[in-house]
Amino acid sequence: MKKNYATLVMAGLFLMNLPAQAQEANYDESNVGTYTLPDALTSLNGQQVIKKKTWEKIRRPEILKLFQDNEYGILPNAKIKTNYRIIEESDNALEGKAIRRQVEITFSGNNQTRKMLVLLYMPKGVKKCPVFVAPNFQGNATTTIDPAVIESQFSTYERAHQTSRWSYDRIINSGYAVATFHYYDIYFDANGKLAETIYPLFGITSDDDLQDNTGKAITAWAWGCSRVLDYLLTLKNIDKKRTIVMGHSRLGKTSLWCGAQDQRFAMVISNNSGCSGAALSRRNYGETVPRINKSFPWWFCNKYQSYNQNVPSLPMDQHELLALIAPRPVYVASAQEDRWADPRGEFLSLQEASKVYALYGYDTLQGYSFPAPNEHLWKGNCGYHMRTGVHDVTDFDWQSYIEFADRHLK
Ligand code: GTR
C-alpha cells in the first residue's frame, strides 16, 4: 500500500514536471478529429476559381487579407530610410571558395534608428548566383567557424555554436550565395520587448499601440528577410530570378509568411515550421492554435487569440498560406520525430495547396500518399520530405533544397 502510494506520488510529481506540451498534446491519429478545410479555390462570394486570372485578381488577395486580419497581422505604414554600409569584406573566405561580406543595414524613422547585421557568402567566379535568405536563431557568428564573422549585437551564444544547421560549404560548392542575420536584430523573441524591436520606427512603442491586426514577431522577422532581399537586389552578381527565403521552425513560419507577401522571392522553404506554419490548424495533433497563442503571444496579431476556443471558425487554414506562394516553387520539410510540428498535417496542407498550382498547369500532390521517411516527393512546383530524426536543420535538408532549386528555378 505504502509502495503504491509512493509510486502514485512519484508519478504525479513526474507529470507536474513534464512540459505542458507533452501533457496536453494529442499524438494519436484517431483523435485528430474530423474537419472541413476552407476551399482555396472558392472565393468569399462562393465563386469557383478555375482561371489563374481570377486567382490572382480576386481569390489570392482575399486569402492574403484573411491572414493579415486574423493571424500574422500587418505593419503600419511608415517612412523608413535605409542605409547600407559594408563593414567587412574578403574574397578569400571558406578556404578561398567564397566572397564574404558583412553589411550593416541601418533603418531610420520616427527619430529612431535600428541596425541589422547581414552575413553574406557568395561563391567566387559565379556571374549570377541564386541566393538563400535565411535568418538565424543565435547570431551570425554562431553559424560558422569562420573567425572573421562579427558577432551579432544581441547574441548571447558562443561562436560556432550552431554550425551544424548551416551547410555553407555545400551551398557555396553548389554555386549558391547565402545571406543570414540574427532574428533578434529585428524583434526580440520574448514578450514585453516591443520598444527594443523595429516597432518604434513605425511609431509603436508599447502593446497599447497595437491594433487587433498589427503584426508582431513573425511579421517583423518576415519584414527583415525582405529588407535583406532589397539589399541583395542591388548587387550585380545576384540572380534576381533565383532568390529563396528559407527558415526553420518559428523562422519557417516566418519564411512562409514572407514568401506569401513578398513575391520577389522566387522560391520558399519551410523547415519544420509546424503549427501556424505549414501544418493544418484544424487537425488536433501536436501543437495547437490555443497552445501556441498561450506560449508565444508575441508572435501573432492579437486577433489570433480570439480563435483559441474555436479553431474551426478561422476563415482560412494553413494550406492557403502555402497556396499564396503559387506558382513559385515551395518546399515543405518535416522531421519524423518532430511530432509537435505534425508532419502529416504539413504534408496534407501542401497536398491541398497544390490544387492552386494546377491552375498554372503544374502536376499536383493529389492522390499521393504520405511518403516514407527520407523519400522525396517532388511534383510540379511542390516539394516535400520527412527526414528521419528530430526538429532540426541538417545537411540532408540543405542538399534537398539545393537539388530542388536546381531543378525548379530557371
Ligand atoms: C516551439 C514552438 C514551435 C516551434 C519551435 C521553434 O517551442 O512551439 O511552434 O516554432 O518552438 O521555433 O523551434
PDB file of N, CA and C in Angstrom, residues 108-206:
ATOM      1  N   SER A 108      16.063  54.068 -40.316  1.00  0.00           N
ATOM      2  CA  SER A 108      15.682  55.223 -39.501  1.00  0.00           C
ATOM      3  C   SER A 108      14.259  55.654 -39.821  1.00  0.00           C
ATOM      4  N   GLY A 109      13.573  56.074 -38.764  1.00  0.00           N
ATOM      5  CA  GLY A 109      12.202  56.560 -38.883  1.00  0.00           C
ATOM      6  C   GLY A 109      11.741  56.983 -37.507  1.00  0.00           C
ATOM      7  N   ASN A 110      10.822  57.945 -37.473  1.00  0.00           N
ATOM      8  CA  ASN A 110      10.303  58.398 -36.179  1.00  0.00           C
ATOM      9  C   ASN A 110      11.403  58.759 -35.168  1.00  0.00           C
ATOM     10  N   ASN A 111      12.462  59.388 -35.673  1.00  0.00           N
ATOM     11  CA  ASN A 111      13.604  59.772 -34.826  1.00  0.00           C
ATOM     12  C   ASN A 111      14.276  58.613 -34.098  1.00  0.00           C
ATOM     13  N   GLN A 112      14.171  57.444 -34.676  1.00  0.00           N
ATOM     14  CA  GLN A 112      14.795  56.264 -34.067  1.00  0.00           C
ATOM     15  C   GLN A 112      15.662  55.586 -35.115  1.00  0.00           C
ATOM     16  N   THR A 113      16.653  54.851 -34.686  1.00  0.00           N
ATOM     17  CA  THR A 113      17.392  54.003 -35.629  1.00  0.00           C
ATOM     18  C   THR A 113      17.515  52.593 -35.056  1.00  0.00           C
ATOM     19  N   ARG A 114      17.569  51.656 -35.959  1.00  0.00           N
ATOM     20  CA  ARG A 114      17.816  50.253 -35.606  1.00  0.00           C
ATOM     21  C   ARG A 114      18.792  49.705 -36.643  1.00  0.00           C
ATOM     22  N   LYS A 115      19.613  48.733 -36.227  1.00  0.00           N
ATOM     23  CA  LYS A 115      20.610  48.183 -37.143  1.00  0.00           C
ATOM     24  C   LYS A 115      20.469  46.675 -37.241  1.00  0.00           C
ATOM     25  N   MET A 116      20.673  46.180 -38.438  1.00  0.00           N
ATOM     26  CA  MET A 116      20.778  44.733 -38.582  1.00  0.00           C
ATOM     27  C   MET A 116      22.088  44.410 -39.278  1.00  0.00           C
ATOM     28  N   LEU A 117      22.676  43.287 -38.903  1.00  0.00           N
ATOM     29  CA  LEU A 117      23.959  42.898 -39.477  1.00  0.00           C
ATOM     30  C   LEU A 117      23.746  41.662 -40.346  1.00  0.00           C
ATOM     31  N   VAL A 118      24.102  41.792 -41.608  1.00  0.00           N
ATOM     32  CA  VAL A 118      23.897  40.687 -42.551  1.00  0.00           C
ATOM     33  C   VAL A 118      25.241  40.054 -42.878  1.00  0.00           C
ATOM     34  N   LEU A 119      25.267  38.742 -42.784  1.00  0.00           N
ATOM     35  CA  LEU A 119      26.450  37.982 -43.207  1.00  0.00           C
ATOM     36  C   LEU A 119      26.127  37.343 -44.547  1.00  0.00           C
ATOM     37  N   LEU A 120      26.961  37.646 -45.541  1.00  0.00           N
ATOM     38  CA  LEU A 120      26.695  37.152 -46.891  1.00  0.00           C
ATOM     39  C   LEU A 120      27.915  36.407 -47.406  1.00  0.00           C
ATOM     40  N   TYR A 121      27.699  35.184 -47.859  1.00  0.00           N
ATOM     41  CA  TYR A 121      28.747  34.435 -48.555  1.00  0.00           C
ATOM     42  C   TYR A 121      28.304  34.256 -50.000  1.00  0.00           C
ATOM     43  N   MET A 122      29.221  34.546 -50.931  1.00  0.00           N
ATOM     44  CA  MET A 122      28.898  34.369 -52.352  1.00  0.00           C
ATOM     45  C   MET A 122      29.972  33.499 -52.984  1.00  0.00           C
ATOM     46  N   PRO A 123      29.577  32.545 -53.829  1.00  0.00           N
ATOM     47  CA  PRO A 123      30.578  31.686 -54.457  1.00  0.00           C
ATOM     48  C   PRO A 123      31.441  32.510 -55.405  1.00  0.00           C
ATOM     49  N   LYS A 124      32.735  32.262 -55.376  1.00  0.00           N
ATOM     50  CA  LYS A 124      33.633  33.016 -56.255  1.00  0.00           C
ATOM     51  C   LYS A 124      33.478  32.540 -57.696  1.00  0.00           C
ATOM     52  N   GLY A 125      33.547  33.480 -58.622  1.00  0.00           N
ATOM     53  CA  GLY A 125      33.563  33.106 -60.032  1.00  0.00           C
ATOM     54  C   GLY A 125      32.190  32.785 -60.618  1.00  0.00           C
ATOM     55  N   VAL A 126      31.128  33.022 -59.874  1.00  0.00           N
ATOM     56  CA  VAL A 126      29.789  32.792 -60.442  1.00  0.00           C
ATOM     57  C   VAL A 126      29.209  34.161 -60.792  1.00  0.00           C
ATOM     58  N   LYS A 127      28.857  34.323 -62.053  1.00  0.00           N
ATOM     59  CA  LYS A 127      28.436  35.663 -62.500  1.00  0.00           C
ATOM     60  C   LYS A 127      27.077  36.067 -61.942  1.00  0.00           C
ATOM     61  N   LYS A 128      26.151  35.131 -61.946  1.00  0.00           N
ATOM     62  CA  LYS A 128      24.800  35.410 -61.416  1.00  0.00           C
ATOM     63  C   LYS A 128      24.429  34.262 -60.500  1.00  0.00           C
ATOM     64  N   CYS A 129      24.495  34.491 -59.218  1.00  0.00           N
ATOM     65  CA  CYS A 129      24.200  33.341 -58.363  1.00  0.00           C
ATOM     66  C   CYS A 129      22.830  33.432 -57.721  1.00  0.00           C
ATOM     67  N   PRO A 130      22.182  32.266 -57.614  1.00  0.00           N
ATOM     68  CA  PRO A 130      20.963  32.189 -56.812  1.00  0.00           C
ATOM     69  C   PRO A 130      21.342  32.395 -55.352  1.00  0.00           C
ATOM     70  N   VAL A 131      20.366  32.800 -54.538  1.00  0.00           N
ATOM     71  CA  VAL A 131      20.721  33.126 -53.141  1.00  0.00           C
ATOM     72  C   VAL A 131      19.649  32.647 -52.163  1.00  0.00           C
ATOM     73  N   PHE A 132      20.122  32.113 -51.044  1.00  0.00           N
ATOM     74  CA  PHE A 132      19.233  31.796 -49.921  1.00  0.00           C
ATOM     75  C   PHE A 132      19.260  32.965 -48.941  1.00  0.00           C
ATOM     76  N   VAL A 133      18.082  33.425 -48.545  1.00  0.00           N
ATOM     77  CA  VAL A 133      17.985  34.359 -47.421  1.00  0.00           C
ATOM     78  C   VAL A 133      17.408  33.558 -46.264  1.00  0.00           C
ATOM     79  N   ALA A 134      18.176  33.437 -45.190  1.00  0.00           N
ATOM     80  CA  ALA A 134      17.743  32.569 -44.090  1.00  0.00           C
ATOM     81  C   ALA A 134      18.163  33.182 -42.760  1.00  0.00           C
ATOM     82  N   PRO A 135      17.193  33.630 -41.961  1.00  0.00           N
ATOM     83  CA  PRO A 135      17.540  34.213 -40.661  1.00  0.00           C
ATOM     84  C   PRO A 135      18.078  33.144 -39.708  1.00  0.00           C
ATOM     85  N   ASN A 136      18.887  33.550 -38.735  1.00  0.00           N
ATOM     86  CA  ASN A 136      19.409  32.580 -37.770  1.00  0.00           C
ATOM     87  C   ASN A 136      18.926  32.877 -36.352  1.00  0.00           C
ATOM     88  N   PHE A 137      18.994  31.859 -35.505  1.00  0.00           N
ATOM     89  CA  PHE A 137      18.462  31.943 -34.139  1.00  0.00           C
ATOM     90  C   PHE A 137      19.435  32.532 -33.126  1.00  0.00           C
ATOM     91  N   GLN A 138      20.730  32.341 -33.346  1.00  0.00           N
ATOM     92  CA  GLN A 138      21.648  32.618 -32.235  1.00  0.00           C
ATOM     93  C   GLN A 138      22.697  33.683 -32.523  1.00  0.00           C
ATOM     94  N   GLY A 139      22.673  34.242 -33.715  1.00  0.00           N
ATOM     95  CA  GLY A 139      23.675  35.261 -34.056  1.00  0.00           C
ATOM     96  C   GLY A 139      24.558  34.769 -35.189  1.00  0.00           C
ATOM     97  N   ASN A 140      25.028  35.704 -36.022  1.00  0.00           N
ATOM     98  CA  ASN A 140      25.780  35.331 -37.235  1.00  0.00           C
ATOM     99  C   ASN A 140      27.013  34.489 -36.919  1.00  0.00           C
ATOM    100  N   ALA A 141      27.714  34.838 -35.854  1.00  0.00           N
ATOM    101  CA  ALA A 141      28.978  34.147 -35.563  1.00  0.00           C
ATOM    102  C   ALA A 141      28.754  32.716 -35.074  1.00  0.00           C
ATOM    103  N   THR A 142      27.504  32.378 -34.720  1.00  0.00           N
ATOM    104  CA  THR A 142      27.244  31.002 -34.274  1.00  0.00           C
ATOM    105  C   THR A 142      27.049  30.051 -35.449  1.00  0.00           C
ATOM    106  N   THR A 143      26.924  30.599 -36.659  1.00  0.00           N
ATOM    107  CA  THR A 143      26.593  29.755 -37.813  1.00  0.00           C
ATOM    108  C   THR A 143      27.839  29.167 -38.483  1.00  0.00           C
ATOM    109  N   THR A 144      29.037  29.585 -38.057  1.00  0.00           N
ATOM    110  CA  THR A 144      30.250  29.212 -38.781  1.00  0.00           C
ATOM    111  C   THR A 144      31.477  29.218 -37.873  1.00  0.00           C
ATOM    112  N   ILE A 145      32.505  28.485 -38.319  1.00  0.00           N
ATOM    113  CA  ILE A 145      33.769  28.544 -37.574  1.00  0.00           C
ATOM    114  C   ILE A 145      34.656  29.674 -38.110  1.00  0.00           C
ATOM    115  N   ASP A 146      34.210  30.344 -39.146  1.00  0.00           N
ATOM    116  CA  ASP A 146      34.957  31.446 -39.760  1.00  0.00           C
ATOM    117  C   ASP A 146      35.205  32.542 -38.703  1.00  0.00           C
ATOM    118  N   PRO A 147      36.467  32.752 -38.293  1.00  0.00           N
ATOM    119  CA  PRO A 147      36.731  33.680 -37.178  1.00  0.00           C
ATOM    120  C   PRO A 147      36.497  35.148 -37.535  1.00  0.00           C
ATOM    121  N   ALA A 148      36.353  35.437 -38.832  1.00  0.00           N
ATOM    122  CA  ALA A 148      36.177  36.840 -39.226  1.00  0.00           C
ATOM    123  C   ALA A 148      34.725  37.306 -39.112  1.00  0.00           C
ATOM    124  N   VAL A 149      33.848  36.370 -38.807  1.00  0.00           N
ATOM    125  CA  VAL A 149      32.436  36.766 -38.743  1.00  0.00           C
ATOM    126  C   VAL A 149      32.173  37.540 -37.447  1.00  0.00           C
ATOM    127  N   ILE A 150      31.572  38.694 -37.613  1.00  0.00           N
ATOM    128  CA  ILE A 150      31.336  39.608 -36.485  1.00  0.00           C
ATOM    129  C   ILE A 150      30.136  39.114 -35.670  1.00  0.00           C
ATOM    130  N   GLU A 151      30.255  39.208 -34.363  1.00  0.00           N
ATOM    131  CA  GLU A 151      29.151  38.751 -33.511  1.00  0.00           C
ATOM    132  C   GLU A 151      27.965  39.702 -33.615  1.00  0.00           C
ATOM    133  N   SER A 152      26.794  39.151 -33.676  1.00  0.00           N
ATOM    134  CA  SER A 152      25.583  39.971 -33.747  1.00  0.00           C
ATOM    135  C   SER A 152      25.350  40.662 -32.407  1.00  0.00           C
ATOM    136  N   GLN A 153      24.766  41.868 -32.473  1.00  0.00           N
ATOM    137  CA  GLN A 153      24.672  42.722 -31.281  1.00  0.00           C
ATOM    138  C   GLN A 153      23.950  42.080 -30.092  1.00  0.00           C
ATOM    139  N   PHE A 154      22.916  41.281 -30.345  1.00  0.00           N
ATOM    140  CA  PHE A 154      22.139  40.734 -29.222  1.00  0.00           C
ATOM    141  C   PHE A 154      22.422  39.255 -28.966  1.00  0.00           C
ATOM    142  N   SER A 155      23.445  38.739 -29.615  1.00  0.00           N
ATOM    143  CA  SER A 155      23.734  37.306 -29.449  1.00  0.00           C
ATOM    144  C   SER A 155      24.320  37.037 -28.062  1.00  0.00           C
ATOM    145  N   THR A 156      23.876  35.951 -27.450  1.00  0.00           N
ATOM    146  CA  THR A 156      24.427  35.581 -26.148  1.00  0.00           C
ATOM    147  C   THR A 156      25.095  34.206 -26.238  1.00  0.00           C
ATOM    148  N   TYR A 157      25.285  33.719 -27.450  1.00  0.00           N
ATOM    149  CA  TYR A 157      25.829  32.371 -27.639  1.00  0.00           C
ATOM    150  C   TYR A 157      27.290  32.405 -28.058  1.00  0.00           C
ATOM    151  N   GLU A 158      27.964  31.288 -27.792  1.00  0.00           N
ATOM    152  CA  GLU A 158      29.369  31.145 -28.189  1.00  0.00           C
ATOM    153  C   GLU A 158      29.486  31.100 -29.702  1.00  0.00           C
ATOM    154  N   ARG A 159      30.615  31.530 -30.190  1.00  0.00           N
ATOM    155  CA  ARG A 159      30.895  31.412 -31.624  1.00  0.00           C
ATOM    156  C   ARG A 159      30.769  29.950 -32.048  1.00  0.00           C
ATOM    157  N   ALA A 160      30.343  29.736 -33.264  1.00  0.00           N
ATOM    158  CA  ALA A 160      30.277  28.390 -33.865  1.00  0.00           C
ATOM    159  C   ALA A 160      29.344  27.431 -33.116  1.00  0.00           C
ATOM    160  N   HIS A 161      28.410  27.986 -32.348  1.00  0.00           N
ATOM    161  CA  HIS A 161      27.546  27.156 -31.520  1.00  0.00           C
ATOM    162  C   HIS A 161      26.531  26.349 -32.323  1.00  0.00           C
ATOM    163  N   GLN A 162      26.178  26.842 -33.521  1.00  0.00           N
ATOM    164  CA  GLN A 162      25.115  26.166 -34.268  1.00  0.00           C
ATOM    165  C   GLN A 162      25.512  25.884 -35.724  1.00  0.00           C
ATOM    166  N   THR A 163      26.767  25.544 -35.924  1.00  0.00           N
ATOM    167  CA  THR A 163      27.260  25.355 -37.303  1.00  0.00           C
ATOM    168  C   THR A 163      26.580  24.185 -38.012  1.00  0.00           C
ATOM    169  N   SER A 164      26.100  23.208 -37.261  1.00  0.00           N
ATOM    170  CA  SER A 164      25.535  22.015 -37.917  1.00  0.00           C
ATOM    171  C   SER A 164      24.310  22.367 -38.759  1.00  0.00           C
ATOM    172  N   ARG A 165      23.687  23.494 -38.440  1.00  0.00           N
ATOM    173  CA  ARG A 165      22.494  23.875 -39.203  1.00  0.00           C
ATOM    174  C   ARG A 165      22.816  24.637 -40.488  1.00  0.00           C
ATOM    175  N   TRP A 166      24.102  24.927 -40.706  1.00  0.00           N
ATOM    176  CA  TRP A 166      24.453  25.799 -41.832  1.00  0.00           C
ATOM    177  C   TRP A 166      25.470  25.103 -42.736  1.00  0.00           C
ATOM    178  N   SER A 167      24.975  24.498 -43.810  1.00  0.00           N
ATOM    179  CA  SER A 167      25.847  23.755 -44.736  1.00  0.00           C
ATOM    180  C   SER A 167      26.503  24.718 -45.719  1.00  0.00           C
ATOM    181  N   TYR A 168      27.271  25.673 -45.175  1.00  0.00           N
ATOM    182  CA  TYR A 168      27.835  26.709 -46.050  1.00  0.00           C
ATOM    183  C   TYR A 168      28.695  26.120 -47.174  1.00  0.00           C
ATOM    184  N   ASP A 169      29.497  25.087 -46.843  1.00  0.00           N
ATOM    185  CA  ASP A 169      30.358  24.514 -47.882  1.00  0.00           C
ATOM    186  C   ASP A 169      29.531  23.970 -49.042  1.00  0.00           C
ATOM    187  N   ARG A 170      28.521  23.195 -48.681  1.00  0.00           N
ATOM    188  CA  ARG A 170      27.669  22.618 -49.721  1.00  0.00           C
ATOM    189  C   ARG A 170      26.989  23.724 -50.550  1.00  0.00           C
ATOM    190  N   ILE A 171      26.510  24.741 -49.853  1.00  0.00           N
ATOM    191  CA  ILE A 171      25.786  25.831 -50.525  1.00  0.00           C
ATOM    192  C   ILE A 171      26.718  26.515 -51.533  1.00  0.00           C
ATOM    193  N   ILE A 172      27.915  26.870 -51.063  1.00  0.00           N
ATOM    194  CA  ILE A 172      28.880  27.572 -51.926  1.00  0.00           C
ATOM    195  C   ILE A 172      29.357  26.660 -53.058  1.00  0.00           C
ATOM    196  N   ASN A 173      29.669  25.405 -52.724  1.00  0.00           N
ATOM    197  CA  ASN A 173      30.124  24.467 -53.761  1.00  0.00           C
ATOM    198  C   ASN A 173      29.057  24.256 -54.837  1.00  0.00           C
ATOM    199  N   SER A 174      27.796  24.440 -54.470  1.00  0.00           N
ATOM    200  CA  SER A 174      26.713  24.263 -55.441  1.00  0.00           C
ATOM    201  C   SER A 174      26.432  25.542 -56.224  1.00  0.00           C
ATOM    202  N   GLY A 175      27.211  26.580 -55.968  1.00  0.00           N
ATOM    203  CA  GLY A 175      27.051  27.820 -56.736  1.00  0.00           C
ATOM    204  C   GLY A 175      26.003  28.768 -56.201  1.00  0.00           C
ATOM    205  N   TYR A 176      25.570  28.539 -54.946  1.00  0.00           N
ATOM    206  CA  TYR A 176      24.562  29.412 -54.334  1.00  0.00           C
ATOM    207  C   TYR A 176      25.220  30.390 -53.358  1.00  0.00           C
ATOM    208  N   ALA A 177      24.640  31.566 -53.263  1.00  0.00           N
ATOM    209  CA  ALA A 177      25.028  32.514 -52.212  1.00  0.00           C
ATOM    210  C   ALA A 177      24.068  32.312 -51.036  1.00  0.00           C
ATOM    211  N   VAL A 178      24.471  32.781 -49.860  1.00  0.00           N
ATOM    212  CA  VAL A 178      23.588  32.682 -48.696  1.00  0.00           C
ATOM    213  C   VAL A 178      23.755  33.928 -47.825  1.00  0.00           C
ATOM    214  N   ALA A 179      22.614  34.472 -47.399  1.00  0.00           N
ATOM    215  CA  ALA A 179      22.632  35.662 -46.539  1.00  0.00           C
ATOM    216  C   ALA A 179      21.865  35.339 -45.267  1.00  0.00           C
ATOM    217  N   THR A 180      22.486  35.638 -44.126  1.00  0.00           N
ATOM    218  CA  THR A 180      21.791  35.375 -42.861  1.00  0.00           C
ATOM    219  C   THR A 180      21.885  36.581 -41.929  1.00  0.00           C
ATOM    220  N   PHE A 181      20.971  36.634 -40.971  1.00  0.00           N
ATOM    221  CA  PHE A 181      21.001  37.690 -39.936  1.00  0.00           C
ATOM    222  C   PHE A 181      20.372  37.116 -38.676  1.00  0.00           C
ATOM    223  N   HIS A 182      20.762  37.677 -37.551  1.00  0.00           N
ATOM    224  CA  HIS A 182      20.200  37.232 -36.273  1.00  0.00           C
ATOM    225  C   HIS A 182      18.799  37.824 -36.133  1.00  0.00           C
ATOM    226  N   TYR A 183      17.819  36.985 -35.898  1.00  0.00           N
ATOM    227  CA  TYR A 183      16.440  37.494 -35.876  1.00  0.00           C
ATOM    228  C   TYR A 183      16.190  38.502 -34.753  1.00  0.00           C
ATOM    229  N   TYR A 184      16.993  38.448 -33.686  1.00  0.00           N
ATOM    230  CA  TYR A 184      16.853  39.437 -32.609  1.00  0.00           C
ATOM    231  C   TYR A 184      17.149  40.862 -33.081  1.00  0.00           C
ATOM    232  N   ASP A 185      17.924  40.999 -34.152  1.00  0.00           N
ATOM    233  CA  ASP A 185      18.198  42.350 -34.660  1.00  0.00           C
ATOM    234  C   ASP A 185      16.891  43.070 -35.024  1.00  0.00           C
ATOM    235  N   ILE A 186      15.877  42.279 -35.360  1.00  0.00           N
ATOM    236  CA  ILE A 186      14.615  42.849 -35.830  1.00  0.00           C
ATOM    237  C   ILE A 186      13.558  42.855 -34.721  1.00  0.00           C
ATOM    238  N   TYR A 187      13.458  41.743 -34.016  1.00  0.00           N
ATOM    239  CA  TYR A 187      12.430  41.624 -32.979  1.00  0.00           C
ATOM    240  C   TYR A 187      12.901  40.597 -31.952  1.00  0.00           C
ATOM    241  N   PHE A 188      13.040  41.025 -30.707  1.00  0.00           N
ATOM    242  CA  PHE A 188      13.430  40.083 -29.647  1.00  0.00           C
ATOM    243  C   PHE A 188      12.382  38.980 -29.571  1.00  0.00           C
ATOM    244  N   ASP A 189      12.850  37.750 -29.383  1.00  0.00           N
ATOM    245  CA  ASP A 189      11.902  36.640 -29.292  1.00  0.00           C
ATOM    246  C   ASP A 189      11.450  36.477 -27.844  1.00  0.00           C
ATOM    247  N   ALA A 190      10.724  37.484 -27.364  1.00  0.00           N
ATOM    248  CA  ALA A 190      10.276  37.470 -25.975  1.00  0.00           C
ATOM    249  C   ALA A 190       9.133  38.466 -25.819  1.00  0.00           C
ATOM    250  N   ASN A 191       8.365  38.267 -24.772  1.00  0.00           N
ATOM    251  CA  ASN A 191       7.253  39.183 -24.511  1.00  0.00           C
ATOM    252  C   ASN A 191       7.756  40.484 -23.888  1.00  0.00           C
ATOM    253  N   GLY A 192       7.022  41.575 -24.120  1.00  0.00           N
ATOM    254  CA  GLY A 192       7.312  42.817 -23.429  1.00  0.00           C
ATOM    255  C   GLY A 192       8.567  43.536 -23.900  1.00  0.00           C
ATOM    256  N   LYS A 193       9.047  43.202 -25.099  1.00  0.00           N
ATOM    257  CA  LYS A 193      10.289  43.807 -25.591  1.00  0.00           C
ATOM    258  C   LYS A 193      10.035  44.705 -26.803  1.00  0.00           C
ATOM    259  N   LEU A 194       8.795  45.044 -27.004  1.00  0.00           N
ATOM    260  CA  LEU A 194       8.405  45.769 -28.213  1.00  0.00           C
ATOM    261  C   LEU A 194       9.260  47.008 -28.487  1.00  0.00           C
ATOM    262  N   ALA A 195       9.549  47.763 -27.410  1.00  0.00           N
ATOM    263  CA  ALA A 195      10.286  49.018 -27.583  1.00  0.00           C
ATOM    264  C   ALA A 195      11.694  48.786 -28.112  1.00  0.00           C
ATOM    265  N   GLU A 196      12.225  47.585 -27.891  1.00  0.00           N
ATOM    266  CA  GLU A 196      13.596  47.317 -28.364  1.00  0.00           C
ATOM    267  C   GLU A 196      13.632  46.737 -29.773  1.00  0.00           C
ATOM    268  N   THR A 197      12.477  46.505 -30.361  1.00  0.00           N
ATOM    269  CA  THR A 197      12.412  45.920 -31.703  1.00  0.00           C
ATOM    270  C   THR A 197      12.429  47.039 -32.748  1.00  0.00           C
ATOM    271  N   ILE A 198      12.061  46.699 -33.981  1.00  0.00           N
ATOM    272  CA  ILE A 198      11.947  47.729 -35.026  1.00  0.00           C
ATOM    273  C   ILE A 198      10.671  48.554 -34.870  1.00  0.00           C
ATOM    274  N   TYR A 199       9.779  48.183 -33.930  1.00  0.00           N
ATOM    275  CA  TYR A 199       8.464  48.829 -33.895  1.00  0.00           C
ATOM    276  C   TYR A 199       8.470  50.336 -33.662  1.00  0.00           C
ATOM    277  N   PRO A 200       9.359  50.865 -32.824  1.00  0.00           N
ATOM    278  CA  PRO A 200       9.381  52.323 -32.670  1.00  0.00           C
ATOM    279  C   PRO A 200       9.582  53.068 -34.004  1.00  0.00           C
ATOM    280  N   LEU A 201      10.241  52.425 -34.957  1.00  0.00           N
ATOM    281  CA  LEU A 201      10.388  53.051 -36.285  1.00  0.00           C
ATOM    282  C   LEU A 201       9.026  53.276 -36.935  1.00  0.00           C
ATOM    283  N   PHE A 202       8.086  52.427 -36.538  1.00  0.00           N
ATOM    284  CA  PHE A 202       6.727  52.504 -37.092  1.00  0.00           C
ATOM    285  C   PHE A 202       5.800  53.285 -36.163  1.00  0.00           C
ATOM    286  N   GLY A 203       6.357  53.915 -35.140  1.00  0.00           N
ATOM    287  CA  GLY A 203       5.539  54.702 -34.214  1.00  0.00           C
ATOM    288  C   GLY A 203       4.866  53.855 -33.139  1.00  0.00           C
ATOM    289  N   ILE A 204       5.293  52.616 -32.979  1.00  0.00           N
ATOM    290  CA  ILE A 204       4.697  51.744 -31.955  1.00  0.00           C
ATOM    291  C   ILE A 204       5.722  51.523 -30.839  1.00  0.00           C
ATOM    292  N   THR A 205       5.356  51.901 -29.627  1.00  0.00           N
ATOM    293  CA  THR A 205       6.330  51.741 -28.544  1.00  0.00           C
ATOM    294  C   THR A 205       5.834  50.863 -27.402  1.00  0.00           C
ATOM    295  N   SER A 206       4.537  50.567 -27.391  1.00  0.00           N
ATOM    296  CA  SER A 206       4.061  49.666 -26.335  1.00  0.00           C
ATOM    297  C   SER A 206       2.895  48.840 -26.870  1.00  0.00           C
TER     298      SER A 206
END
